[in-house]
The first five atom37 places (N, CA, C, CB, O) and aatype in JSON, in Angstrom:
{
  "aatype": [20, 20, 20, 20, 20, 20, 20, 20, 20, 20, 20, 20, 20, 20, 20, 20, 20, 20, 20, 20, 20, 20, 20, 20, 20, 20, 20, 20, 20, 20, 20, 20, 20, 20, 20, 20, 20, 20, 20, 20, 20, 20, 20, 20, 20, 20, 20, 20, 20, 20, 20, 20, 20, 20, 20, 20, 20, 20, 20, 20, 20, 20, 20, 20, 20, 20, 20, 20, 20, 20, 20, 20, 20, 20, 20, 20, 20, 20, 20, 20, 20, 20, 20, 20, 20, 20, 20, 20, 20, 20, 20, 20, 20, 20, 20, 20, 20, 20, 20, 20, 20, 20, 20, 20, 20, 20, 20, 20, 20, 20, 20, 20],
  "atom_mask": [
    [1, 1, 1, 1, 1],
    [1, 1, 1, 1, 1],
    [1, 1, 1, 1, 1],
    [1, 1, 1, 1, 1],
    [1, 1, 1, 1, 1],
    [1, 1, 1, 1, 1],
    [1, 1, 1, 1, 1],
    [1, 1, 1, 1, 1],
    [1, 1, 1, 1, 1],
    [1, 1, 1, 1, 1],
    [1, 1, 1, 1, 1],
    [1, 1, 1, 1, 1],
    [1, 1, 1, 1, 1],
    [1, 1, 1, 1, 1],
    [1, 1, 1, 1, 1],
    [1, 1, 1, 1, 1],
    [1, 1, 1, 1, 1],
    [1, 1, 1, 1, 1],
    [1, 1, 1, 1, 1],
    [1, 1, 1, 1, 1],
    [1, 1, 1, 1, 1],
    [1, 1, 1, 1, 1],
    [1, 1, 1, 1, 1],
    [1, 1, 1, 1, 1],
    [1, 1, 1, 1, 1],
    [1, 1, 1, 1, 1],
    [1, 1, 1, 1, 1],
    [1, 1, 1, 1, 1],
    [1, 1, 1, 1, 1],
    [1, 1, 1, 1, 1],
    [1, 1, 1, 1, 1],
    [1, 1, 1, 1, 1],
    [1, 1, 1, 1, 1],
    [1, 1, 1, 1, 1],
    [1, 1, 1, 1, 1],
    [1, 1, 1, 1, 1],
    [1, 1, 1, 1, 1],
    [1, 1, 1, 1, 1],
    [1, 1, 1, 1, 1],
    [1, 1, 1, 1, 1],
    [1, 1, 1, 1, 1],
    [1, 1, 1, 1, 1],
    [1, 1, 1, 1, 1],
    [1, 1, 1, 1, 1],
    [1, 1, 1, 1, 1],
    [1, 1, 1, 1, 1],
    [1, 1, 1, 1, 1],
    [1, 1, 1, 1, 1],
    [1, 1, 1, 1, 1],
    [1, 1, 1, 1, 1],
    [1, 1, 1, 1, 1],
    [1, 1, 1, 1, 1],
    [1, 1, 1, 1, 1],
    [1, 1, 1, 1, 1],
    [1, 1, 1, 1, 1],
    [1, 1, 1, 1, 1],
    [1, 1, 1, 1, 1],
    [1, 1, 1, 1, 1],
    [1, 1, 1, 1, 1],
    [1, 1, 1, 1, 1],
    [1, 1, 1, 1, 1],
    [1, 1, 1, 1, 1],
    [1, 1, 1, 1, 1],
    [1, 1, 1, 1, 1],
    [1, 1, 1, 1, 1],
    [1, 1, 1, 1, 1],
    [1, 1, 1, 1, 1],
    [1, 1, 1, 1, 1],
    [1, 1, 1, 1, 1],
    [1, 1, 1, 1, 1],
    [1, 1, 1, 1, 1],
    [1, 1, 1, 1, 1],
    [1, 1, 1, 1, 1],
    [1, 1, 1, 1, 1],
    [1, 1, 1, 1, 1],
    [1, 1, 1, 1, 1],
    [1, 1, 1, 1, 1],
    [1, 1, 1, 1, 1],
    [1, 1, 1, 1, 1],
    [1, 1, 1, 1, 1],
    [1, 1, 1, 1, 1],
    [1, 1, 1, 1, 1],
    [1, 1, 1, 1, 1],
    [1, 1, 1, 1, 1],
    [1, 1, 1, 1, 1],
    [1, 1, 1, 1, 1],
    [1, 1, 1, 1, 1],
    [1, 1, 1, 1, 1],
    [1, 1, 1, 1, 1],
    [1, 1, 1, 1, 1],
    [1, 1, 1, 1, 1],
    [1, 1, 1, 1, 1],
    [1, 1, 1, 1, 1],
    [1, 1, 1, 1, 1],
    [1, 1, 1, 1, 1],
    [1, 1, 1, 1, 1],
    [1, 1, 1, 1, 1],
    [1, 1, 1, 1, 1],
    [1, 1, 1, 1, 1],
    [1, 1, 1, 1, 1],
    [1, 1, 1, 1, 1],
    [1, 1, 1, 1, 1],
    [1, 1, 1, 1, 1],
    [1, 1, 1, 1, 1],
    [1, 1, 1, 1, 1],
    [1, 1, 1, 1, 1],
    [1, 1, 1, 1, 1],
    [1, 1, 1, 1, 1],
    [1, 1, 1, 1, 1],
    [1, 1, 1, 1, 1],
    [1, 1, 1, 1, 1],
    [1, 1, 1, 1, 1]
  ],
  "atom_positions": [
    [[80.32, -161.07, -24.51], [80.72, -162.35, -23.96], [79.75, -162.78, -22.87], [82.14, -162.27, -23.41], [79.51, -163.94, -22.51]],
    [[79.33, -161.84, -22.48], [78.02, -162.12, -20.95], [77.08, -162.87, -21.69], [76.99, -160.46, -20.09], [76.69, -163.94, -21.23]],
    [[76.5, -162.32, -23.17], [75.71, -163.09, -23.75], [75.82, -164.39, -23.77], [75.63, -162.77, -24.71], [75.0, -165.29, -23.59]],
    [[77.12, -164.37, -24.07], [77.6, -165.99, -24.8], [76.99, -166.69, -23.69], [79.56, -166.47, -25.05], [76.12, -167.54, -23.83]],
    [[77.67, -166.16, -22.16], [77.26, -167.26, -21.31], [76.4, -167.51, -20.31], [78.02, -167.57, -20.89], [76.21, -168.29, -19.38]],
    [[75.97, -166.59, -20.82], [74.44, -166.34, -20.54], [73.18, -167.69, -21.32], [74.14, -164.57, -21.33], [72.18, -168.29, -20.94]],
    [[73.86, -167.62, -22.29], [73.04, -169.1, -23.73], [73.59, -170.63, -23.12], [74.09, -168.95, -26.07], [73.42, -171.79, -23.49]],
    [[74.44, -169.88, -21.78], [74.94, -171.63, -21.85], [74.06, -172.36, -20.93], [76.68, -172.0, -21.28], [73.54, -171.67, -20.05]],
    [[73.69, -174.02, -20.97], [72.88, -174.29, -20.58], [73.75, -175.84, -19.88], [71.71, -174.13, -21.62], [74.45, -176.55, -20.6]],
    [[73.51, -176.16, -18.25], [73.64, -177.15, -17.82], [72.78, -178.38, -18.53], [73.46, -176.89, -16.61], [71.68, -178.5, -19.06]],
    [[73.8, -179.14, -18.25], [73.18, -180.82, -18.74], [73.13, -181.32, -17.66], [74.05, -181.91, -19.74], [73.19, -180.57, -16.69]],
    [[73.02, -182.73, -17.47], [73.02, -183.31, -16.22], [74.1, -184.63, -17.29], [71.12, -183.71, -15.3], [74.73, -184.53, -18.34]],
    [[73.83, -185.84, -16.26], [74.58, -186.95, -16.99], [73.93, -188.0, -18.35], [74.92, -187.88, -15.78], [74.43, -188.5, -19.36]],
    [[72.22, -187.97, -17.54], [71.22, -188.71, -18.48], [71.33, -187.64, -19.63], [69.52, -188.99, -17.81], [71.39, -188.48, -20.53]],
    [[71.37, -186.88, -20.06], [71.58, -185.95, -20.96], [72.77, -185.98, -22.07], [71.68, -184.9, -20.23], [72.51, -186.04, -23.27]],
    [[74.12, -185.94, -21.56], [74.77, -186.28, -21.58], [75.08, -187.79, -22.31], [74.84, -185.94, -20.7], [75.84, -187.94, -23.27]],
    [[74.45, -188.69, -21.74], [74.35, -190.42, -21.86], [73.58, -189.98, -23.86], [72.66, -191.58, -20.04], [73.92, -190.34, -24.98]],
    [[72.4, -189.01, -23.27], [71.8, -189.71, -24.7], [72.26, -188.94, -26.23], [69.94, -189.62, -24.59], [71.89, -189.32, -27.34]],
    [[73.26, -187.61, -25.91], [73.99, -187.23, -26.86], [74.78, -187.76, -27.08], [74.32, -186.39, -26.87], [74.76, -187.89, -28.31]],
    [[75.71, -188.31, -26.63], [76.5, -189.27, -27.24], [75.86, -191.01, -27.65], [77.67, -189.29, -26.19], [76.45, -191.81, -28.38]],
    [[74.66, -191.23, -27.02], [74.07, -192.52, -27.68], [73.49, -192.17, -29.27], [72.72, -193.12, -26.64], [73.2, -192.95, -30.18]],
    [[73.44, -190.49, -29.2], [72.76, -190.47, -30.82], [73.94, -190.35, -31.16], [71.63, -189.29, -31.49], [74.15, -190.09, -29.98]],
    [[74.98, -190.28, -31.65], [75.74, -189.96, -32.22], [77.16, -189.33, -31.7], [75.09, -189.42, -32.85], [76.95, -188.32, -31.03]],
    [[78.76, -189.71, -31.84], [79.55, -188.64, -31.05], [79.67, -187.42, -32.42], [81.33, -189.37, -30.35], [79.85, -186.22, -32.21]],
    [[79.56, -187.95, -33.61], [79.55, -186.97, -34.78], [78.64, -185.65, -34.36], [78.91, -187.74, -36.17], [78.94, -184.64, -35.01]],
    [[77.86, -185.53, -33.64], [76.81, -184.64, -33.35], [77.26, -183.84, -32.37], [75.6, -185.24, -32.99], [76.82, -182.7, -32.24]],
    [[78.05, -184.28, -31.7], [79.04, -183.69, -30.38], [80.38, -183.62, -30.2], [78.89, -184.32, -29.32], [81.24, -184.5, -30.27]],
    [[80.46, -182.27, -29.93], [82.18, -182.09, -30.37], [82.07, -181.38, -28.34], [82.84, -180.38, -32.44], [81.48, -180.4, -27.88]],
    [[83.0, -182.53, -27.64], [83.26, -182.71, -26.24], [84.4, -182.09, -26.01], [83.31, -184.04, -25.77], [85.28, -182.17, -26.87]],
    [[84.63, -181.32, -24.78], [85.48, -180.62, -24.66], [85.88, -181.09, -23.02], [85.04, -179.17, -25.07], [84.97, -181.19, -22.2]],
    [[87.06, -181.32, -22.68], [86.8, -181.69, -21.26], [88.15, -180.35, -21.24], [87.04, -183.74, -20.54], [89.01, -180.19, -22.1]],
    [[87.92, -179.53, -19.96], [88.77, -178.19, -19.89], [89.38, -178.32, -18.21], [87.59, -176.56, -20.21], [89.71, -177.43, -17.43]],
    [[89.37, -179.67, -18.05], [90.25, -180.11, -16.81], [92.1, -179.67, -16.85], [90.06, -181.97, -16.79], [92.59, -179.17, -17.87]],
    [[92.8, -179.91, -15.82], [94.19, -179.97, -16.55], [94.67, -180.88, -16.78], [95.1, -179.5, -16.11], [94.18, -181.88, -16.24]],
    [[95.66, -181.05, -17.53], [95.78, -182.76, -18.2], [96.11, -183.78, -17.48], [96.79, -183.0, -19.24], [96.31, -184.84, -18.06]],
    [[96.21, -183.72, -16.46], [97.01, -184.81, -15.32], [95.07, -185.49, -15.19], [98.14, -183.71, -13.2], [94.7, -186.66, -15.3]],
    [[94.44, -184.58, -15.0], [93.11, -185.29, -14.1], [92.38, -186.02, -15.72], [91.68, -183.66, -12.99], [92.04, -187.2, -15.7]],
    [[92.21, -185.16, -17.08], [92.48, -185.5, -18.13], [92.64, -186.62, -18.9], [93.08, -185.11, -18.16], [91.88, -187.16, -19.71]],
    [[94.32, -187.04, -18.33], [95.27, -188.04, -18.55], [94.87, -189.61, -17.63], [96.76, -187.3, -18.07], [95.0, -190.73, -18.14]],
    [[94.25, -189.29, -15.8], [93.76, -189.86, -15.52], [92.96, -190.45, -15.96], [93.66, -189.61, -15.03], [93.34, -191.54, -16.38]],
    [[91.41, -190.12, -16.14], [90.43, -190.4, -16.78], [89.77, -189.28, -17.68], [89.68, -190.89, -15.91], [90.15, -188.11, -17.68]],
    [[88.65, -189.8, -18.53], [88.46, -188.47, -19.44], [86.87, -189.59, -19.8], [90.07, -187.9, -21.12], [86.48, -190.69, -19.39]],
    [[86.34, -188.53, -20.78], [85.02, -189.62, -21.76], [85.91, -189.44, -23.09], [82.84, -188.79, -22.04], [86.6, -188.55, -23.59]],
    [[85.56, -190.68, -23.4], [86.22, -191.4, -24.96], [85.81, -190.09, -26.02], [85.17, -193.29, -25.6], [84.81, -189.46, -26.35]],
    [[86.93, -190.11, -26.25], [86.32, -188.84, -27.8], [86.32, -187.35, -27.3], [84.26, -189.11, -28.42], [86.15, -186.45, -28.12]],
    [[86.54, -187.03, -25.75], [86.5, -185.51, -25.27], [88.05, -185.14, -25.74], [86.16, -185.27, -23.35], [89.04, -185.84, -25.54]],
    [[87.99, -183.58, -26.56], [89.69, -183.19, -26.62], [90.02, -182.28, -25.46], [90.19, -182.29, -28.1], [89.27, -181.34, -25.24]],
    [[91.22, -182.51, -24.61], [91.51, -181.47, -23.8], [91.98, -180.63, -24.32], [92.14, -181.63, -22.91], [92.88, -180.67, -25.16]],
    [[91.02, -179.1, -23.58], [91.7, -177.68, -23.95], [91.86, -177.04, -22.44], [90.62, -176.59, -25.1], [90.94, -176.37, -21.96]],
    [[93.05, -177.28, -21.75], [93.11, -176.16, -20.91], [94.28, -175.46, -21.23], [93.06, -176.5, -19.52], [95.12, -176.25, -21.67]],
    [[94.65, -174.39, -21.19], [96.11, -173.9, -21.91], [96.17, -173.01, -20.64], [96.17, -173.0, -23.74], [95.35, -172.74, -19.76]],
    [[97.51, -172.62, -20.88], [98.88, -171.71, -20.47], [98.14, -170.16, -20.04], [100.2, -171.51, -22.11], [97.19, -169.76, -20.71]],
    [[98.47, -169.64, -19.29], [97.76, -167.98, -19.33], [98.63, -167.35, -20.37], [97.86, -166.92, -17.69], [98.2, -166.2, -20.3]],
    [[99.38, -167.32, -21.09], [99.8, -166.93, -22.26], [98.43, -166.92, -23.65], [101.09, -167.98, -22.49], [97.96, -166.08, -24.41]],
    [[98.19, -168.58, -23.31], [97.73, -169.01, -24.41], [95.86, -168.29, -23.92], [98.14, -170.98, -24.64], [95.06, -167.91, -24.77]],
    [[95.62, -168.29, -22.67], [94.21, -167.93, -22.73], [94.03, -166.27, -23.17], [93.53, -168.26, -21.2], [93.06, -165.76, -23.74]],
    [[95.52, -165.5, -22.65], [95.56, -163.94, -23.03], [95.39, -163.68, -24.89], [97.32, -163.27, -22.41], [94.69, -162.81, -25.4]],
    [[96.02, -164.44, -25.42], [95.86, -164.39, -26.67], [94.47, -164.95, -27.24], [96.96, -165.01, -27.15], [94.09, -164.69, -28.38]],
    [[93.81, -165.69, -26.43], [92.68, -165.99, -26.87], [91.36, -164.89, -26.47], [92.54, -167.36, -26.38], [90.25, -164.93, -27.0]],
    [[91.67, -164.19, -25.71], [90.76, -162.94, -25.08], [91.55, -161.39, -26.08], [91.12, -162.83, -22.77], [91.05, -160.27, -26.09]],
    [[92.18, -161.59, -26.44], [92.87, -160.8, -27.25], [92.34, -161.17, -29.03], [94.54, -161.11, -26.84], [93.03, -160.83, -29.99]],
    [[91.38, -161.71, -29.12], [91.2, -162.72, -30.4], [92.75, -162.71, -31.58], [89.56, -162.02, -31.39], [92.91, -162.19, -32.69]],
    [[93.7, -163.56, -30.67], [95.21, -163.53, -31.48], [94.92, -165.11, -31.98], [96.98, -163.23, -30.28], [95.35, -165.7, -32.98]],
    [[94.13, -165.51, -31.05], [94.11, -167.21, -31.36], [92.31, -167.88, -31.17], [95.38, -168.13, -29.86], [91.63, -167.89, -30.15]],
    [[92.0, -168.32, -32.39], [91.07, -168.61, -32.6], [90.41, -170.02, -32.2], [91.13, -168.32, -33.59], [90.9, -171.09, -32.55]],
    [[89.26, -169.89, -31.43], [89.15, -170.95, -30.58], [89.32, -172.53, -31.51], [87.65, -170.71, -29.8], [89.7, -173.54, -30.91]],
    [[88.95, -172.57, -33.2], [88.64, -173.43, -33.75], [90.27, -174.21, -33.6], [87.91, -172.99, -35.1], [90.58, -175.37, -33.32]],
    [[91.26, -172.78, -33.97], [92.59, -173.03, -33.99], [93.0, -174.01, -32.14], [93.4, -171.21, -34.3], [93.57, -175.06, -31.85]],
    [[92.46, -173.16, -31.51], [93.17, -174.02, -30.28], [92.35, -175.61, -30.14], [92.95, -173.01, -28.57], [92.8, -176.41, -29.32]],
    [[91.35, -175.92, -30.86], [90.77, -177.18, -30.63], [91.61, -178.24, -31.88], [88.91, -177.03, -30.79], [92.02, -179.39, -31.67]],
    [[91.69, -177.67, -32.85], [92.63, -178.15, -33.95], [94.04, -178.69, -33.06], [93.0, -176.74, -35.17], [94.72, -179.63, -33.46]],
    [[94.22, -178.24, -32.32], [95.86, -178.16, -31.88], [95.78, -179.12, -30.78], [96.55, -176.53, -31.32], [96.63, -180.0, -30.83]],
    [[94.82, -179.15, -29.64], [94.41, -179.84, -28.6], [94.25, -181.52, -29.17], [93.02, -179.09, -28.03], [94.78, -182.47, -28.59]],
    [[93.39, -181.64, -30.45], [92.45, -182.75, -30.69], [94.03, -183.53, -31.04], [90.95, -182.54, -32.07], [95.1, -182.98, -31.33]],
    [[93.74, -184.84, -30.9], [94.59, -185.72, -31.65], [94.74, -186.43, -32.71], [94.76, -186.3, -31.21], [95.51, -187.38, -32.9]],
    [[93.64, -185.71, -33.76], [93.01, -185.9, -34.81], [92.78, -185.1, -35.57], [92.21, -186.3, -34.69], [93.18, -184.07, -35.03]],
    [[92.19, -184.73, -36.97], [91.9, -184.0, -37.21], [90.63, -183.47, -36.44], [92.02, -184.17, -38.23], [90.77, -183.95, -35.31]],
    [[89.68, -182.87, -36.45], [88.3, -182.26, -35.84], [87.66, -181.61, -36.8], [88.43, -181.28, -34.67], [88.07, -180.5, -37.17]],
    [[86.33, -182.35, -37.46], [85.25, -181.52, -38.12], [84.57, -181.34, -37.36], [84.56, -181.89, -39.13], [83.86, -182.1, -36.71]],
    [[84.89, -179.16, -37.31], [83.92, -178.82, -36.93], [82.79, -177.98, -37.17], [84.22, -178.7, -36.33], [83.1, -177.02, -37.87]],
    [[81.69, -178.0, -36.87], [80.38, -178.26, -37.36], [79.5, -177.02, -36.44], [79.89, -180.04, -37.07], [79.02, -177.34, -35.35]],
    [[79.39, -176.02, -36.82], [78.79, -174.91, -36.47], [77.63, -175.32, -35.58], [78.42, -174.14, -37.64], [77.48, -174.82, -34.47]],
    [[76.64, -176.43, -36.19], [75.48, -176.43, -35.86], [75.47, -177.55, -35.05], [74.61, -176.37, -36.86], [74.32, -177.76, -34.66]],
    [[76.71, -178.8, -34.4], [76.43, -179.62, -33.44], [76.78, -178.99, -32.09], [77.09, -180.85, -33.69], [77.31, -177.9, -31.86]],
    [[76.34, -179.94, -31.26], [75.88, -179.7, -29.78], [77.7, -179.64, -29.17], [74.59, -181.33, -29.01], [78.6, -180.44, -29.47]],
    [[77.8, -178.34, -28.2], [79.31, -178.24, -27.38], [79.02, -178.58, -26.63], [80.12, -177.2, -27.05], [77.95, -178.19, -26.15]],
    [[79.85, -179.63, -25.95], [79.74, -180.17, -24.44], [81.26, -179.74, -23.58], [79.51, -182.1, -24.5], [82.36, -180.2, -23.88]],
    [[81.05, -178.9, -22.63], [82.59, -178.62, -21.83], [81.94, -178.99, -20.54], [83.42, -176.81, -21.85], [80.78, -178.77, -20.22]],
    [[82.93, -179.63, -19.8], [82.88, -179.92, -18.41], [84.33, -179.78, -17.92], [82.28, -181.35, -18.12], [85.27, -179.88, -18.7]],
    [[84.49, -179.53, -16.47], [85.63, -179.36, -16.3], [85.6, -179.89, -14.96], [86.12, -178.09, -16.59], [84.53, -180.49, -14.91]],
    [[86.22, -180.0, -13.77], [86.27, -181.03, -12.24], [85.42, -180.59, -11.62], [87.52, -181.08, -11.2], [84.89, -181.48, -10.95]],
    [[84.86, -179.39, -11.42], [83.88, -179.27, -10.41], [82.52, -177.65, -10.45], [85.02, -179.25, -8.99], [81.67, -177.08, -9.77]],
    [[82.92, -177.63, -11.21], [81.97, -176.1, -10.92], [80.2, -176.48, -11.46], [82.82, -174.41, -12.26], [79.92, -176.9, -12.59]],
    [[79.35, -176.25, -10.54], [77.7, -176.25, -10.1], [77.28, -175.63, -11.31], [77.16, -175.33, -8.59], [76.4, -176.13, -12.01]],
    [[77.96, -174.35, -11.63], [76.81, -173.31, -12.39], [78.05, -172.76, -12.87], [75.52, -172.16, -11.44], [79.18, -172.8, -12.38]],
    [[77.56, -172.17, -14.02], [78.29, -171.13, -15.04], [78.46, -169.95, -13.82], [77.17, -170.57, -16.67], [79.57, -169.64, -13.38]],
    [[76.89, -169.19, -13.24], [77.21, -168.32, -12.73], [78.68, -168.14, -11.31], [75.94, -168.1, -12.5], [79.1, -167.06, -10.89]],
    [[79.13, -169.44, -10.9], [79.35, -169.59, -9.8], [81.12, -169.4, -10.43], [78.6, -170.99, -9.01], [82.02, -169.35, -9.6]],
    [[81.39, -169.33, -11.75], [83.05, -169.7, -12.15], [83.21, -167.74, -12.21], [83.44, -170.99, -14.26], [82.54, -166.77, -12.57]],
    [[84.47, -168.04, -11.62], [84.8, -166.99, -11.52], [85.21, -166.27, -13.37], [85.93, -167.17, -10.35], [85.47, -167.0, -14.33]],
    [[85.18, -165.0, -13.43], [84.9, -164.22, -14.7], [86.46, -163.87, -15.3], [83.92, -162.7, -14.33], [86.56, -163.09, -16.24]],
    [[87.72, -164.53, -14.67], [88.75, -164.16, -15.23], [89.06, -165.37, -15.43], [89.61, -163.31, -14.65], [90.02, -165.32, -16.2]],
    [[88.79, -166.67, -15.15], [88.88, -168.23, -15.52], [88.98, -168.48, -16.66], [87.89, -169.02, -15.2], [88.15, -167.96, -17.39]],
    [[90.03, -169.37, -17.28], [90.32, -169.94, -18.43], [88.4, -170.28, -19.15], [91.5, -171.49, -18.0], [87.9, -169.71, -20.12]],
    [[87.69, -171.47, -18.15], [86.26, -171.68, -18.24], [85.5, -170.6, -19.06], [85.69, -171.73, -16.87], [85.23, -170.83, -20.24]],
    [[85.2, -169.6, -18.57], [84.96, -168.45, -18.69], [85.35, -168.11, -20.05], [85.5, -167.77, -17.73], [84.41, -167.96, -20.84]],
    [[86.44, -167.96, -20.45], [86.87, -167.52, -21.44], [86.42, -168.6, -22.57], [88.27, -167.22, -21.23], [85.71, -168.36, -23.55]],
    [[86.9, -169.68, -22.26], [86.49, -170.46, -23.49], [84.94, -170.33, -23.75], [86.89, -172.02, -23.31], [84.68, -170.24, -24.95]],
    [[83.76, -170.31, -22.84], [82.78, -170.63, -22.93], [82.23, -169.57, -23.8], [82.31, -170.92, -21.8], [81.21, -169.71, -24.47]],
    [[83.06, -168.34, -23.73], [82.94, -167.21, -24.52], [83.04, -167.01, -25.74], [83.53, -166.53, -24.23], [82.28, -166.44, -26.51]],
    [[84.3, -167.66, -25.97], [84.72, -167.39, -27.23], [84.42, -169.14, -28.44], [86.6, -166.81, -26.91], [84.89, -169.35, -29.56]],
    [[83.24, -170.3, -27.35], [82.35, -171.04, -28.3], [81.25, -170.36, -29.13], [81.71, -172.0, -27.57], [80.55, -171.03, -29.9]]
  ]
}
């Protein structure tokens, strides 16, 4: 899992701007806020996944499969596409290295 997030790579916003100007089909957006901030505001087309510590134990437990918890989150169906670009953001964290290692964050970023 260190690997995983170890591969993960900050965007900025211009970055950001021009993945979704090519295409949102190309980007499957993840906003991992909790749903109130979410529910507030969000980017058009992001599905919220923050779940329950039930639901993240079973996901570190591989009981629940991340494709399964985005299926369940989305309000749509979701094709998803091995080879397009993951975008997760969540309210505030600088750096991957800086989120703490028992964090929901963490976990998901792992088990993309």
């Amino acid at each position: 899992m260190a690997d995983d997030i170890a591969r993960t790579q900050l965007i900025g916003a211009e970055k950001l701007v021009a993945l979704l100007e090519s295409g949102t089909a190309n980007v499957l957006l993840i906003d991992s806020r909790p749903f109130v901030e979410y529910n507030t505001y969000h980017i058009l087309e992001a599905i919220n996944i923050n779940c329950s510590k039930l639901m993240k134990r079973r996901l570190q437990q591989d009981k629940l499969l991340i494709t399964e918890l985005i299926q369940h989150s989305a309000k749509q169906k979701v094709e998803i596409d091995f080879n397009q670009e993951v975008v997760v953001y969540d309210q505030s964290s600088k750096d991957v290295s800086s989120v703490s290692p028992d964090s929901f964050l963490t976990v998901l970023l792992g088990k993309l």
